[in-house]
Amino acid sequence: MLLNLLGIGTLIALIQLLGVLAAFHAIRHARTSQGAVAWAVSLVAAPYITLIPYLFLGHSRFTGYVNARRLCNRQMRRHAPQRIAASALDQGPEHHKRTDGLNQNTLTALTKLAQGPFTEGNQVRLLINGDATFAAIFAAIERATHYVMVQFFVVRDDRLGRQLKDILLDKAATGVRVYFLYDGIGSYELPRQYTDSLKAGGVEVYQFAARRFLNRFQLNFRNHRKLVVVDGERAFIGGHNVGVEYLGEEPPLSPWRDTHIDILGPAVKDIQAVFIEDWYWATQQFPVLEPAKPRALLAADMHCLVMPSGPADPSETYLLFCIELINTARQRIWISTPYFVPDEALFAALRLAVLRGLDVRILIPACSDHAVVFEASMLYAYDAVRAGVKVLRYRPGFVHQKVLLIDETAAAIGSANLDHRSFRLNFELMLLTLDSTFAAEVNKMLKADFALAETVELTEYTRVPAWRRTVMHVARLFSPIL
C-alpha cells in the first residue's frame, strides 16, 4: 500500500512538474499574451487534462517550414527563374504607382506583407456557389496541355471527389503532369484507396503534414488553401473544398453559400509559386514545369496582389492585411465570413471605422457547423453590434465565403476566415483586386446575400437564456485556438 501511494505521489509530482515546464514553454513561445496566459494558467492549475492538448495544439510556429521556404526560393531563382519571373519579387514600389483605390503607403505596406508587388493586366471572374465553381475548374483541367496543380484542405471520396479523381486520371493518361496536394487533417477521412488509385494512374500525390520531429504531434498548422493552377495560365482560389456539401447537398447546412474566383493573367504565376512552396515542403522536390512562354497582357487592366499567409511568416500576415485595409477605408467595409472570432486589434480597427462614419457590415451564418466557434462568434457579433457594426445572419443555409469589399475599388477573396486560426495557425491564400468594375460585381453579390439575411439586434443578447450567455463567454475563452 505504501509503495502504491509513493508511486501515485511521484506520478502526480511528475505531471505537475511537466505542467510547469510546459507553462514556461507556452510563455516563451505563444504568439499572443492571451494565448500565453490561457495555456500557462491551465497547465499549472490542471496539467492532468491540459498537457496532452498542449502537445497537439500548443505550438504557434511551424518549425522547419521557414528554412524550407528559404531553400525553396533560392532553388527556384537558381534553377528555374522562369517559374517566378512573372511574380516580379524584386521590383520596387514604382511598379505599382498606377494602381488606384488605395493610397501609396497602403500599397507599400501590402506589397511588403505579400513579399511581391501588384501585377497588372489580370482578369478575375466570380464563381458563385459550388456548381459554377467546379464546372469551371473541371472544364479548365480538361483543356490542360502541360500540367495541373490541385490543392485542397478537404477532399472527400464522394460523388464530387470521384469526379475530380476521374478527370485527373484522364489527364494523366494523356501525358499531362498532375500534382495533387491535400491536407492530412482536413482530409483525414479520405481513404487510402483514393490516393492509391491516383498514384497508380500517374498522378503525383502528397499529403501536407507537419512531418518534422518538432511538429510531429501538431494538429495546428493546417494548409487551408484551396487552389487549382492549369498550365500556369489559369488559376482558381476561394472557399470551396471537394465534397458534395460544397454543392449544397448535405442537410442541415444546405444550401451551401460559397465563392471562388477564376483568374487569368500574371497573378496566376504568383499563385503557382505558392503551390510550389507547399509542394517543396511536402516532397523536397520541385514540380516539373514547362518554361514560361511570353504572353501579352490581357485586355483588362486589373491590378491584383496575391496574399499568401501562414505560421511560417515573421508576422501575422493576414491579420495585418485586414487591419491595413480596414484602416485605409473611407466609405465602406463589407465582410463575409463563416467564423467571426476577431483579434482585439482587428476589432479595434472595426470600431474606429464605425466612428469615422463608414458603412461597416459583416455577414455571418445563422446556423453552425462548429458549435464552439459558433457560440464564440455570436458573442463577438453582439459586441460588434454594440460598437455600431451592422451584423447580418445569412438565413437560407450556411455561408462559407471569405470576402472583403473596401470602398468602390478593392475586393479580397480567398480561403481565410476572420479568426485566430486563419490569422496565426493556418496556411491561407487571398487575392486582392483593385478594379472598380469587379468591385461592383462583388457589391452586387453581397447585396443579394444581405437581402437573404436578418440583422442582428443588440436586444437579442438580453433575451438569450443565462446558460446560453455563459456558454458564449466560455467559448470565447478558447478564441486563441479556435
Tab-separated table of C-alpha atoms in Angstrom:
chain	number	residue	atom	x	y	z
A	1	MET	CA	0.000	0.000	0.000
A	2	LEU	CA	2.773	2.429	0.952
A	3	LEU	CA	4.638	1.706	-2.284
A	4	ASN	CA	1.472	2.300	-4.251
A	5	LEU	CA	0.903	5.628	-2.527
A	6	LEU	CA	4.512	6.637	-3.173
A	7	GLY	CA	4.119	5.692	-6.821
A	8	ILE	CA	0.942	7.711	-7.191
A	9	GLY	CA	2.531	10.681	-5.397
A	10	THR	CA	5.577	10.506	-7.663
A	11	LEU	CA	3.363	10.390	-10.764
A	12	ILE	CA	1.343	13.405	-9.590
A	13	ALA	CA	4.521	15.353	-8.836
A	14	LEU	CA	5.959	14.446	-12.242
A	15	ILE	CA	2.811	15.572	-14.069
A	16	GLN	CA	2.785	18.805	-12.064
A	17	LEU	CA	6.431	19.423	-12.931
A	18	LEU	CA	5.785	18.764	-16.610
A	19	GLY	CA	2.855	21.178	-16.432
A	20	VAL	CA	5.083	23.905	-15.012
A	21	LEU	CA	7.746	23.281	-17.658
A	22	ALA	CA	5.111	23.339	-20.403
A	23	ALA	CA	3.748	26.600	-18.948
A	24	PHE	CA	7.194	28.196	-19.244
A	25	HIS	CA	7.360	26.938	-22.824
A	26	ALA	CA	3.955	28.488	-23.567
A	27	ILE	CA	5.013	31.836	-22.068
A	28	ARG	CA	8.144	31.892	-24.229
A	29	HIS	CA	6.651	30.720	-27.497
A	30	ALA	CA	2.975	31.765	-27.656
A	31	ARG	CA	2.350	34.411	-30.309
A	32	THR	CA	-0.093	36.388	-28.163
A	33	SER	CA	-0.202	37.293	-24.488
A	34	GLN	CA	-3.777	35.983	-24.297
A	35	GLY	CA	-2.714	32.602	-25.596
A	36	ALA	CA	0.304	32.512	-23.267
A	37	VAL	CA	-1.809	33.308	-20.216
A	38	ALA	CA	-4.526	30.812	-21.165
A	39	TRP	CA	-2.071	27.961	-21.659
A	40	ALA	CA	0.140	28.817	-18.665
A	41	VAL	CA	-2.725	29.038	-16.181
A	42	SER	CA	-4.370	25.835	-17.396
A	43	LEU	CA	-1.067	23.902	-17.487
A	44	VAL	CA	-0.171	24.868	-13.934
A	45	ALA	CA	-3.685	24.529	-12.488
A	46	ALA	CA	-4.785	21.379	-14.307
A	47	PRO	CA	-1.852	19.689	-16.042
A	48	TYR	CA	-3.636	16.325	-15.879
A	49	ILE	CA	-6.121	17.435	-18.537
A	50	THR	CA	-4.152	20.077	-20.482
A	51	LEU	CA	-0.730	18.510	-21.077
A	52	ILE	CA	-1.928	16.258	-23.889
A	53	PRO	CA	-3.919	19.018	-25.669
A	54	TYR	CA	-0.879	21.288	-25.382
A	55	LEU	CA	1.261	18.655	-27.056
A	56	PHE	CA	-1.090	18.687	-30.054
A	57	LEU	CA	-2.200	22.330	-30.104
A	58	GLY	CA	0.366	24.343	-28.189
A	59	HIS	CA	2.903	25.309	-30.835
A	60	SER	CA	2.378	28.550	-32.761
A	61	ARG	CA	5.368	28.311	-35.128
A	62	PHE	CA	5.754	25.839	-37.944
A	63	THR	CA	9.271	24.621	-37.224
A	64	GLY	CA	11.231	23.766	-40.358
A	65	TYR	CA	8.941	25.422	-42.910
A	66	VAL	CA	10.832	28.726	-42.666
A	67	ASN	CA	14.119	27.086	-43.645
A	68	ALA	CA	12.401	25.042	-46.331
A	69	ARG	CA	10.899	28.249	-47.733
A	70	ARG	CA	14.297	29.953	-47.923
A	71	LEU	CA	15.830	26.950	-49.648
A	72	CYS	CA	12.856	26.630	-51.984
A	73	ASN	CA	13.063	30.274	-53.058
A	74	ARG	CA	16.821	30.059	-53.603
A	75	GLN	CA	16.410	26.917	-55.690
A	76	MET	CA	13.602	28.476	-57.743
A	77	ARG	CA	15.751	31.510	-58.520
A	78	ARG	CA	18.833	29.438	-59.301
A	79	HIS	CA	17.413	26.561	-61.341
A	80	ALA	CA	14.088	27.740	-62.680
A	81	PRO	CA	13.899	31.525	-62.819
A	82	GLN	CA	11.067	31.329	-65.327
A	83	ARG	CA	8.834	29.916	-62.583
A	84	ILE	CA	8.848	33.149	-60.640
A	85	ALA	CA	9.683	35.677	-63.308
A	86	ALA	CA	6.109	36.860	-63.605
A	87	SER	CA	5.832	37.463	-59.870
A	88	ALA	CA	8.469	40.181	-60.070
A	89	LEU	CA	9.598	39.661	-56.488
A	90	ASP	CA	12.453	42.130	-56.853
A	91	GLN	CA	10.562	45.012	-58.419
A	92	GLY	CA	10.304	48.223	-56.459
A	93	PRO	CA	7.319	50.393	-55.480
A	94	GLU	CA	7.429	52.213	-58.836
A	95	HIS	CA	5.855	49.115	-60.418
A	96	HIS	CA	2.518	49.731	-58.736
A	97	LYS	CA	2.262	53.515	-58.905
A	98	ARG	CA	-0.544	53.149	-61.442
A	99	THR	CA	-2.759	51.271	-59.028
A	100	ASP	CA	-5.696	53.230	-57.671
A	101	GLY	CA	-8.191	52.909	-54.861
A	102	LEU	CA	-5.555	52.650	-52.116
A	103	ASN	CA	-3.037	55.238	-51.011
A	104	GLN	CA	0.669	54.795	-51.669
A	105	ASN	CA	1.515	53.971	-48.052
A	106	THR	CA	-1.050	51.173	-48.028
A	107	LEU	CA	0.243	49.803	-51.336
A	108	THR	CA	3.770	49.744	-49.935
A	109	ALA	CA	2.691	48.008	-46.726
A	110	LEU	CA	0.651	45.368	-48.576
A	111	THR	CA	3.399	44.555	-51.073
A	112	LYS	CA	5.861	44.107	-48.211
A	113	LEU	CA	3.408	41.786	-46.456
A	114	ALA	CA	2.916	39.760	-49.643
A	115	GLN	CA	6.639	39.854	-50.462
A	116	GLY	CA	5.690	40.753	-54.031
A	117	PRO	CA	4.086	43.584	-55.969
A	118	PHE	CA	0.737	44.113	-57.597
A	119	THR	CA	0.570	42.737	-61.130
A	120	GLU	CA	-1.473	44.361	-63.865
A	121	GLY	CA	-3.341	43.018	-66.851
A	122	ASN	CA	-5.376	40.401	-64.966
A	123	GLN	CA	-8.929	39.180	-65.370
A	124	VAL	CA	-10.900	37.796	-62.416
A	125	ARG	CA	-14.325	36.192	-62.619
A	126	LEU	CA	-16.681	35.454	-59.732
A	127	LEU	CA	-17.805	31.838	-59.351
A	128	ILE	CA	-20.834	31.840	-57.094
A	129	ASN	CA	-21.528	28.542	-55.321
A	130	GLY	CA	-20.309	25.024	-55.977
A	131	ASP	CA	-21.916	24.158	-59.311
A	132	ALA	CA	-20.373	27.157	-61.088
A	133	THR	CA	-17.039	26.660	-59.313
A	134	PHE	CA	-16.465	23.015	-60.130
A	135	ALA	CA	-17.894	23.297	-63.641
A	136	ALA	CA	-15.242	25.954	-64.360
A	137	ILE	CA	-12.445	24.003	-62.638
A	138	PHE	CA	-13.243	20.736	-64.407
A	139	ALA	CA	-13.531	22.462	-67.788
A	140	ALA	CA	-10.129	24.125	-67.309
A	141	ILE	CA	-8.495	20.841	-66.260
A	142	GLU	CA	-9.925	19.072	-69.312
A	143	ARG	CA	-8.269	21.710	-71.534
A	144	ALA	CA	-4.851	21.320	-69.847
A	145	THR	CA	-1.969	20.502	-72.170
A	146	HIS	CA	1.103	20.517	-69.898
A	147	TYR	CA	0.377	20.333	-66.160
A	148	VAL	CA	-2.284	20.705	-63.494
A	149	MET	CA	-1.746	21.651	-59.836
A	150	VAL	CA	-4.517	20.802	-57.379
A	151	GLN	CA	-4.543	21.623	-53.671
A	152	PHE	CA	-7.443	21.423	-51.219
A	153	PHE	CA	-7.899	21.368	-47.457
A	154	VAL	CA	-10.757	18.854	-47.567
A	155	VAL	CA	-11.092	16.130	-50.200
A	156	ARG	CA	-13.841	13.550	-49.812
A	157	ASP	CA	-14.380	10.257	-51.579
A	158	ASP	CA	-17.942	11.115	-52.591
A	159	ARG	CA	-19.566	11.909	-55.916
A	160	LEU	CA	-17.665	15.183	-56.372
A	161	GLY	CA	-14.379	13.734	-55.145
A	162	ARG	CA	-14.656	10.783	-57.518
A	163	GLN	CA	-15.476	13.115	-60.384
A	164	LEU	CA	-12.298	15.080	-59.670
A	165	LYS	CA	-10.297	11.853	-59.430
A	166	ASP	CA	-11.598	10.602	-62.784
A	167	ILE	CA	-10.764	13.877	-64.547
A	168	LEU	CA	-7.243	13.920	-63.105
A	169	LEU	CA	-6.667	10.298	-64.110
A	170	ASP	CA	-7.897	11.024	-67.629
A	171	LYS	CA	-5.459	13.950	-67.970
A	172	ALA	CA	-2.557	11.960	-66.535
A	173	ALA	CA	-3.281	9.222	-69.084
A	174	THR	CA	-2.759	11.745	-71.903
A	175	GLY	CA	0.689	12.704	-70.605
A	176	VAL	CA	-0.323	15.834	-68.682
A	177	ARG	CA	1.611	16.085	-65.407
A	178	VAL	CA	-0.805	16.203	-62.469
A	179	TYR	CA	0.226	17.309	-58.968
A	180	PHE	CA	-2.249	16.671	-56.158
A	181	LEU	CA	-1.689	18.029	-52.628
A	182	TYR	CA	-4.153	17.641	-49.758
A	183	ASP	CA	-4.087	18.434	-46.047
A	184	GLY	CA	-3.629	15.393	-43.807
A	185	ILE	CA	-6.000	16.602	-41.068
A	186	GLY	CA	-8.637	18.308	-43.211
A	187	SER	CA	-8.857	15.187	-45.380
A	188	TYR	CA	-8.484	12.662	-42.567
A	189	GLU	CA	-11.496	10.690	-43.852
A	190	LEU	CA	-10.005	10.281	-47.336
A	191	PRO	CA	-9.472	6.532	-47.823
A	192	ARG	CA	-6.125	5.121	-48.861
A	193	GLN	CA	-7.573	3.560	-51.990
A	194	TYR	CA	-8.498	7.037	-53.307
A	195	THR	CA	-4.905	8.271	-53.274
A	196	ASP	CA	-3.552	4.869	-54.302
A	197	SER	CA	-5.709	4.876	-57.423
A	198	LEU	CA	-4.456	8.363	-58.308
A	199	LYS	CA	-0.854	7.256	-57.884
A	200	ALA	CA	-1.444	4.121	-59.937
A	201	GLY	CA	-2.790	6.323	-62.731
A	202	GLY	CA	0.301	8.526	-62.847
A	203	VAL	CA	-0.829	11.394	-60.619
A	204	GLU	CA	1.783	12.658	-58.156
A	205	VAL	CA	0.001	12.706	-54.784
A	206	TYR	CA	1.311	14.002	-51.464
A	207	GLN	CA	-0.125	14.887	-48.104
A	208	PHE	CA	0.659	18.215	-46.468
A	209	ALA	CA	1.587	17.280	-42.906
A	210	ALA	CA	3.698	18.542	-40.012
A	211	ARG	CA	6.153	15.685	-40.654
A	212	ARG	CA	9.181	17.225	-38.962
A	213	PHE	CA	10.004	15.873	-35.478
A	214	LEU	CA	9.264	19.070	-33.527
A	215	ASN	CA	5.884	19.398	-35.256
A	216	ARG	CA	5.020	15.732	-35.366
A	217	PHE	CA	2.183	15.826	-32.831
A	218	GLN	CA	0.692	19.101	-34.016
A	219	LEU	CA	-2.917	19.367	-35.150
A	220	ASN	CA	-2.293	23.043	-35.834
A	221	PHE	CA	-0.541	24.388	-38.927
A	222	ARG	CA	-3.160	23.156	-41.344
A	223	ASN	CA	-2.885	24.010	-45.020
A	224	HIS	CA	-6.279	25.597	-45.521
A	225	ARG	CA	-5.585	26.774	-49.086
A	226	LYS	CA	-7.814	25.748	-51.964
A	227	LEU	CA	-6.213	26.301	-55.344
A	228	VAL	CA	-6.012	24.891	-58.849
A	229	VAL	CA	-3.480	26.013	-61.466
A	230	VAL	CA	-3.689	24.888	-65.104
A	231	ASP	CA	-0.641	25.258	-67.374
A	232	GLY	CA	0.488	28.312	-65.408
A	233	GLU	CA	-2.153	30.333	-67.260
A	234	ARG	CA	-5.349	29.911	-65.266
A	235	ALA	CA	-5.915	29.635	-61.513
A	236	PHE	CA	-8.840	29.111	-59.163
A	237	ILE	CA	-8.907	30.011	-55.466
A	238	GLY	CA	-11.641	30.561	-52.912
A	239	GLY	CA	-13.659	28.878	-50.194
A	240	HIS	CA	-14.763	25.599	-51.785
A	241	ASN	CA	-13.334	22.232	-50.841
A	242	VAL	CA	-14.020	18.946	-52.611
A	243	GLY	CA	-17.175	17.388	-51.181
A	244	VAL	CA	-20.860	17.280	-52.009
A	245	GLU	CA	-21.653	19.542	-49.053
A	246	TYR	CA	-19.950	22.327	-51.022
A	247	LEU	CA	-22.544	21.732	-53.730
A	248	GLY	CA	-25.292	22.188	-51.144
A	249	GLU	CA	-26.206	18.508	-50.999
A	250	GLU	CA	-25.782	17.846	-47.291
A	251	PRO	CA	-28.532	18.983	-44.867
A	252	PRO	CA	-28.880	20.711	-42.486
A	253	LEU	CA	-26.242	23.158	-43.821
A	254	SER	CA	-27.656	23.253	-47.346
A	255	PRO	CA	-27.938	25.316	-49.413
A	256	TRP	CA	-24.212	25.995	-49.091
A	257	ARG	CA	-23.207	29.589	-49.916
A	258	ASP	CA	-19.622	29.968	-51.095
A	259	THR	CA	-17.478	31.903	-53.561
A	260	HIS	CA	-14.491	31.026	-55.719
A	261	ILE	CA	-12.697	33.117	-58.344
A	262	ASP	CA	-11.299	32.288	-61.792
A	263	ILE	CA	-8.058	34.146	-62.517
A	264	LEU	CA	-6.222	34.857	-65.774
A	265	GLY	CA	-3.059	36.911	-66.140
A	266	PRO	CA	0.269	37.451	-64.386
A	267	ALA	CA	-1.239	36.850	-60.926
A	268	VAL	CA	-1.507	33.159	-61.837
A	269	LYS	CA	2.284	32.805	-61.645
A	270	ASP	CA	2.250	34.157	-58.095
A	271	ILE	CA	-0.438	31.649	-57.132
A	272	GLN	CA	1.602	28.915	-58.779
A	273	ALA	CA	4.637	29.968	-56.702
A	274	VAL	CA	2.538	29.435	-53.537
A	275	PHE	CA	1.754	25.885	-54.635
A	276	ILE	CA	5.424	25.220	-55.481
A	277	GLU	CA	6.456	26.314	-51.988
A	278	ASP	CA	3.936	23.966	-50.351
A	279	TRP	CA	4.833	21.156	-52.734
A	280	TYR	CA	8.509	21.569	-51.896
A	281	TRP	CA	7.745	21.304	-48.170
A	282	ALA	CA	5.777	18.097	-48.702
A	283	THR	CA	8.148	16.428	-51.199
A	284	GLN	CA	11.546	18.180	-51.075
A	285	GLN	CA	11.224	18.329	-54.862
A	286	PHE	CA	10.048	20.825	-57.460
A	287	PRO	CA	7.263	20.035	-59.881
A	288	VAL	CA	8.488	19.770	-63.467
A	289	LEU	CA	7.049	22.724	-65.382
A	290	GLU	CA	7.225	23.940	-68.937
A	291	PRO	CA	9.279	27.127	-69.479
A	292	ALA	CA	7.023	30.131	-69.252
A	293	LYS	CA	6.084	31.485	-72.673
A	294	PRO	CA	5.907	35.245	-73.258
A	295	ARG	CA	2.308	36.330	-73.167
A	296	ALA	CA	0.697	39.646	-73.991
A	297	LEU	CA	-1.265	41.398	-71.278
A	298	LEU	CA	-4.989	40.761	-71.309
A	299	ALA	CA	-7.346	43.488	-72.429
A	300	ALA	CA	-8.275	44.153	-68.806
A	301	ASP	CA	-6.232	46.480	-66.631
A	302	MET	CA	-6.998	44.875	-63.289
A	303	HIS	CA	-4.298	45.063	-60.637
A	304	CYS	CA	-4.024	42.054	-58.319
A	305	LEU	CA	-1.955	41.155	-55.281
A	306	VAL	CA	-1.575	37.520	-54.253
A	307	MET	CA	-1.501	37.369	-50.447
A	308	PRO	CA	-0.326	34.031	-49.006
A	309	SER	CA	-0.089	33.792	-45.236
A	310	GLY	CA	0.771	31.211	-42.604
A	311	PRO	CA	2.508	30.332	-39.335
A	312	ALA	CA	5.935	30.396	-41.007
A	313	ASP	CA	5.611	34.144	-41.648
A	314	PRO	CA	7.619	36.529	-39.445
A	315	SER	CA	4.376	38.323	-38.511
A	316	GLU	CA	0.628	37.685	-38.618
A	317	THR	CA	0.384	38.458	-42.335
A	318	TYR	CA	-3.351	38.052	-42.872
A	319	LEU	CA	-4.258	39.887	-39.672
A	320	LEU	CA	-2.102	42.857	-40.690
A	321	PHE	CA	-3.539	42.672	-44.203
A	322	CYS	CA	-7.098	43.004	-42.852
A	323	ILE	CA	-6.220	45.783	-40.420
A	324	GLU	CA	-4.450	47.795	-43.116
A	325	LEU	CA	-7.415	47.512	-45.478
A	326	ILE	CA	-9.865	48.468	-42.729
A	327	ASN	CA	-7.764	51.451	-41.672
A	328	THR	CA	-7.427	52.742	-45.229
A	329	ALA	CA	-11.173	52.510	-45.984
A	330	ARG	CA	-13.014	55.792	-46.468
A	331	GLN	CA	-16.552	54.726	-47.407
A	332	ARG	CA	-17.436	51.146	-46.586
A	333	ILE	CA	-16.178	47.835	-45.226
A	334	TRP	CA	-18.284	44.820	-46.173
A	335	ILE	CA	-17.133	41.428	-44.920
A	336	SER	CA	-18.491	37.920	-45.322
A	337	THR	CA	-17.003	35.220	-43.095
A	338	PRO	CA	-18.245	31.917	-41.672
A	339	TYR	CA	-16.283	32.373	-38.436
A	340	PHE	CA	-16.158	35.775	-36.777
A	341	VAL	CA	-13.633	35.426	-33.952
A	342	PRO	CA	-11.571	38.597	-34.402
A	343	ASP	CA	-8.295	39.615	-32.867
A	344	GLU	CA	-8.518	42.592	-30.472
A	345	ALA	CA	-6.509	44.755	-32.878
A	346	LEU	CA	-8.859	43.954	-35.751
A	347	PHE	CA	-11.902	44.555	-33.570
A	348	ALA	CA	-10.477	47.945	-32.571
A	349	ALA	CA	-9.966	48.789	-36.256
A	350	LEU	CA	-13.628	47.973	-36.952
A	351	ARG	CA	-14.775	50.161	-34.059
A	352	LEU	CA	-12.668	53.054	-35.324
A	353	ALA	CA	-14.125	52.595	-38.806
A	354	VAL	CA	-17.617	52.990	-37.348
A	355	LEU	CA	-16.507	56.138	-35.508
A	356	ARG	CA	-15.203	57.527	-38.827
A	357	GLY	CA	-18.746	57.152	-40.168
A	358	LEU	CA	-18.108	54.215	-42.500
A	359	ASP	CA	-20.681	51.669	-43.592
A	360	VAL	CA	-19.399	48.560	-41.790
A	361	ARG	CA	-21.277	45.295	-42.381
A	362	ILE	CA	-20.399	41.710	-41.509
A	363	LEU	CA	-22.273	38.702	-42.889
A	364	ILE	CA	-22.134	35.537	-40.765
A	365	PRO	CA	-24.053	32.225	-40.784
A	366	ALA	CA	-27.317	31.721	-38.931
A	367	CYS	CA	-26.512	28.037	-38.447
A	368	SER	CA	-23.480	26.253	-37.053
A	369	ASP	CA	-21.019	23.747	-38.445
A	370	HIS	CA	-18.676	24.050	-35.421
A	371	ALA	CA	-20.555	24.556	-32.141
A	372	VAL	CA	-17.808	26.169	-30.022
A	373	VAL	CA	-16.746	28.526	-32.821
A	374	PHE	CA	-20.377	29.468	-33.456
A	375	GLU	CA	-21.024	30.358	-29.805
A	376	ALA	CA	-17.876	32.486	-29.580
A	377	SER	CA	-18.726	34.089	-32.912
A	378	MET	CA	-22.192	35.076	-31.713
A	379	LEU	CA	-20.779	36.814	-28.650
A	380	TYR	CA	-18.356	38.755	-30.851
A	381	ALA	CA	-21.288	39.592	-33.112
A	382	TYR	CA	-23.187	41.142	-30.208
A	383	ASP	CA	-20.081	43.114	-29.242
A	384	ALA	CA	-19.757	44.324	-32.838
A	385	VAL	CA	-23.399	45.448	-32.912
A	386	ARG	CA	-22.810	47.280	-29.640
A	387	ALA	CA	-19.926	49.108	-31.346
A	388	GLY	CA	-22.142	50.163	-34.258
A	389	VAL	CA	-21.284	47.457	-36.789
A	390	LYS	CA	-24.190	46.090	-38.821
A	391	VAL	CA	-24.062	42.301	-38.413
A	392	LEU	CA	-26.294	40.119	-40.572
A	393	ARG	CA	-27.149	36.409	-40.298
A	394	TYR	CA	-27.447	34.555	-43.606
A	395	ARG	CA	-30.693	32.589	-43.383
A	396	PRO	CA	-31.085	30.165	-46.323
A	397	GLY	CA	-28.135	27.911	-45.395
A	398	PHE	CA	-24.503	28.016	-44.319
A	399	VAL	CA	-22.432	30.931	-45.633
A	400	HIS	CA	-18.795	29.859	-46.039
A	401	GLN	CA	-17.422	32.518	-48.400
A	402	LYS	CA	-14.474	34.683	-47.366
A	403	VAL	CA	-14.883	38.143	-48.912
A	404	LEU	CA	-13.751	41.679	-48.052
A	405	LEU	CA	-15.041	44.672	-50.032
A	406	ILE	CA	-13.378	48.020	-49.308
A	407	ASP	CA	-14.820	51.233	-50.766
A	408	GLU	CA	-15.509	51.206	-54.531
A	409	THR	CA	-12.354	49.540	-55.824
A	410	ALA	CA	-10.724	46.961	-53.511
A	411	ALA	CA	-12.023	43.411	-53.078
A	412	ALA	CA	-10.286	40.404	-51.496
A	413	ILE	CA	-11.456	36.801	-51.930
A	414	GLY	CA	-9.829	33.549	-50.903
A	415	SER	CA	-9.604	30.932	-48.156
A	416	ALA	CA	-9.000	32.940	-44.952
A	417	ASN	CA	-11.587	33.397	-42.201
A	418	LEU	CA	-11.785	36.189	-39.651
A	419	ASP	CA	-10.495	34.078	-36.770
A	420	HIS	CA	-7.298	33.335	-34.871
A	421	ARG	CA	-6.706	30.126	-36.811
A	422	SER	CA	-6.531	31.974	-40.117
A	423	PHE	CA	-4.563	34.826	-38.547
A	424	ARG	CA	-1.892	32.672	-36.921
A	425	LEU	CA	-2.168	28.913	-37.444
A	426	ASN	CA	-3.354	28.092	-40.973
A	427	PHE	CA	-1.703	28.461	-44.342
A	428	GLU	CA	-4.126	30.668	-46.273
A	429	LEU	CA	-4.364	32.382	-49.659
A	430	MET	CA	-6.235	35.556	-50.620
A	431	LEU	CA	-6.302	37.622	-53.802
A	432	LEU	CA	-6.703	41.391	-53.524
A	433	THR	CA	-8.112	43.053	-56.649
A	434	LEU	CA	-8.137	46.771	-57.449
A	435	ASP	CA	-10.761	47.291	-60.102
A	436	SER	CA	-13.994	49.271	-59.881
A	437	THR	CA	-15.860	47.009	-62.323
A	438	PHE	CA	-15.024	43.833	-60.422
A	439	ALA	CA	-15.740	45.565	-57.088
A	440	ALA	CA	-19.187	46.452	-58.443
A	441	GLU	CA	-19.786	42.754	-59.198
A	442	VAL	CA	-18.750	41.824	-55.639
A	443	ASN	CA	-21.019	44.601	-54.374
A	444	LYS	CA	-23.944	43.129	-56.306
A	445	MET	CA	-23.187	39.634	-54.983
A	446	LEU	CA	-23.016	40.778	-51.351
A	447	LYS	CA	-26.171	42.875	-51.671
A	448	ALA	CA	-28.004	39.758	-52.824
A	449	ASP	CA	-26.642	37.897	-49.787
A	450	PHE	CA	-27.630	40.737	-47.443
A	451	ALA	CA	-31.171	40.595	-48.831
A	452	LEU	CA	-31.390	36.981	-47.634
A	453	ALA	CA	-30.105	37.801	-44.154
A	454	GLU	CA	-31.567	39.212	-40.970
A	455	THR	CA	-29.971	41.964	-38.923
A	456	VAL	CA	-28.596	41.010	-35.506
A	457	GLU	CA	-30.216	43.222	-32.877
A	458	LEU	CA	-28.472	44.131	-29.641
A	459	THR	CA	-31.622	43.400	-27.622
A	460	GLU	CA	-31.303	39.749	-28.610
A	461	TYR	CA	-28.456	39.261	-26.142
A	462	THR	CA	-30.652	40.141	-23.162
A	463	ARG	CA	-33.294	37.679	-24.355
A	464	VAL	CA	-30.830	34.808	-24.610
A	465	PRO	CA	-31.108	32.418	-21.616
A	466	ALA	CA	-28.448	32.888	-18.933
A	467	TRP	CA	-27.000	29.432	-19.553
A	468	ARG	CA	-26.537	30.233	-23.261
A	469	ARG	CA	-24.767	33.508	-22.451
A	470	THR	CA	-22.467	31.577	-20.141
A	471	VAL	CA	-21.705	29.105	-22.924
A	472	MET	CA	-20.837	32.008	-25.251
A	473	HIS	CA	-18.418	33.508	-22.735
A	474	VAL	CA	-16.783	30.152	-22.037
A	475	ALA	CA	-16.437	29.514	-25.786
A	476	ARG	CA	-14.745	32.870	-26.224
A	477	LEU	CA	-12.069	31.836	-23.721
A	478	PHE	CA	-10.903	29.364	-26.375
A	479	SER	CA	-10.638	32.059	-29.052
A	480	PRO	CA	-6.834	31.786	-29.433
A	481	ILE	CA	-7.135	28.172	-30.615
A	482	LEU	CA	-10.497	28.271	-32.452
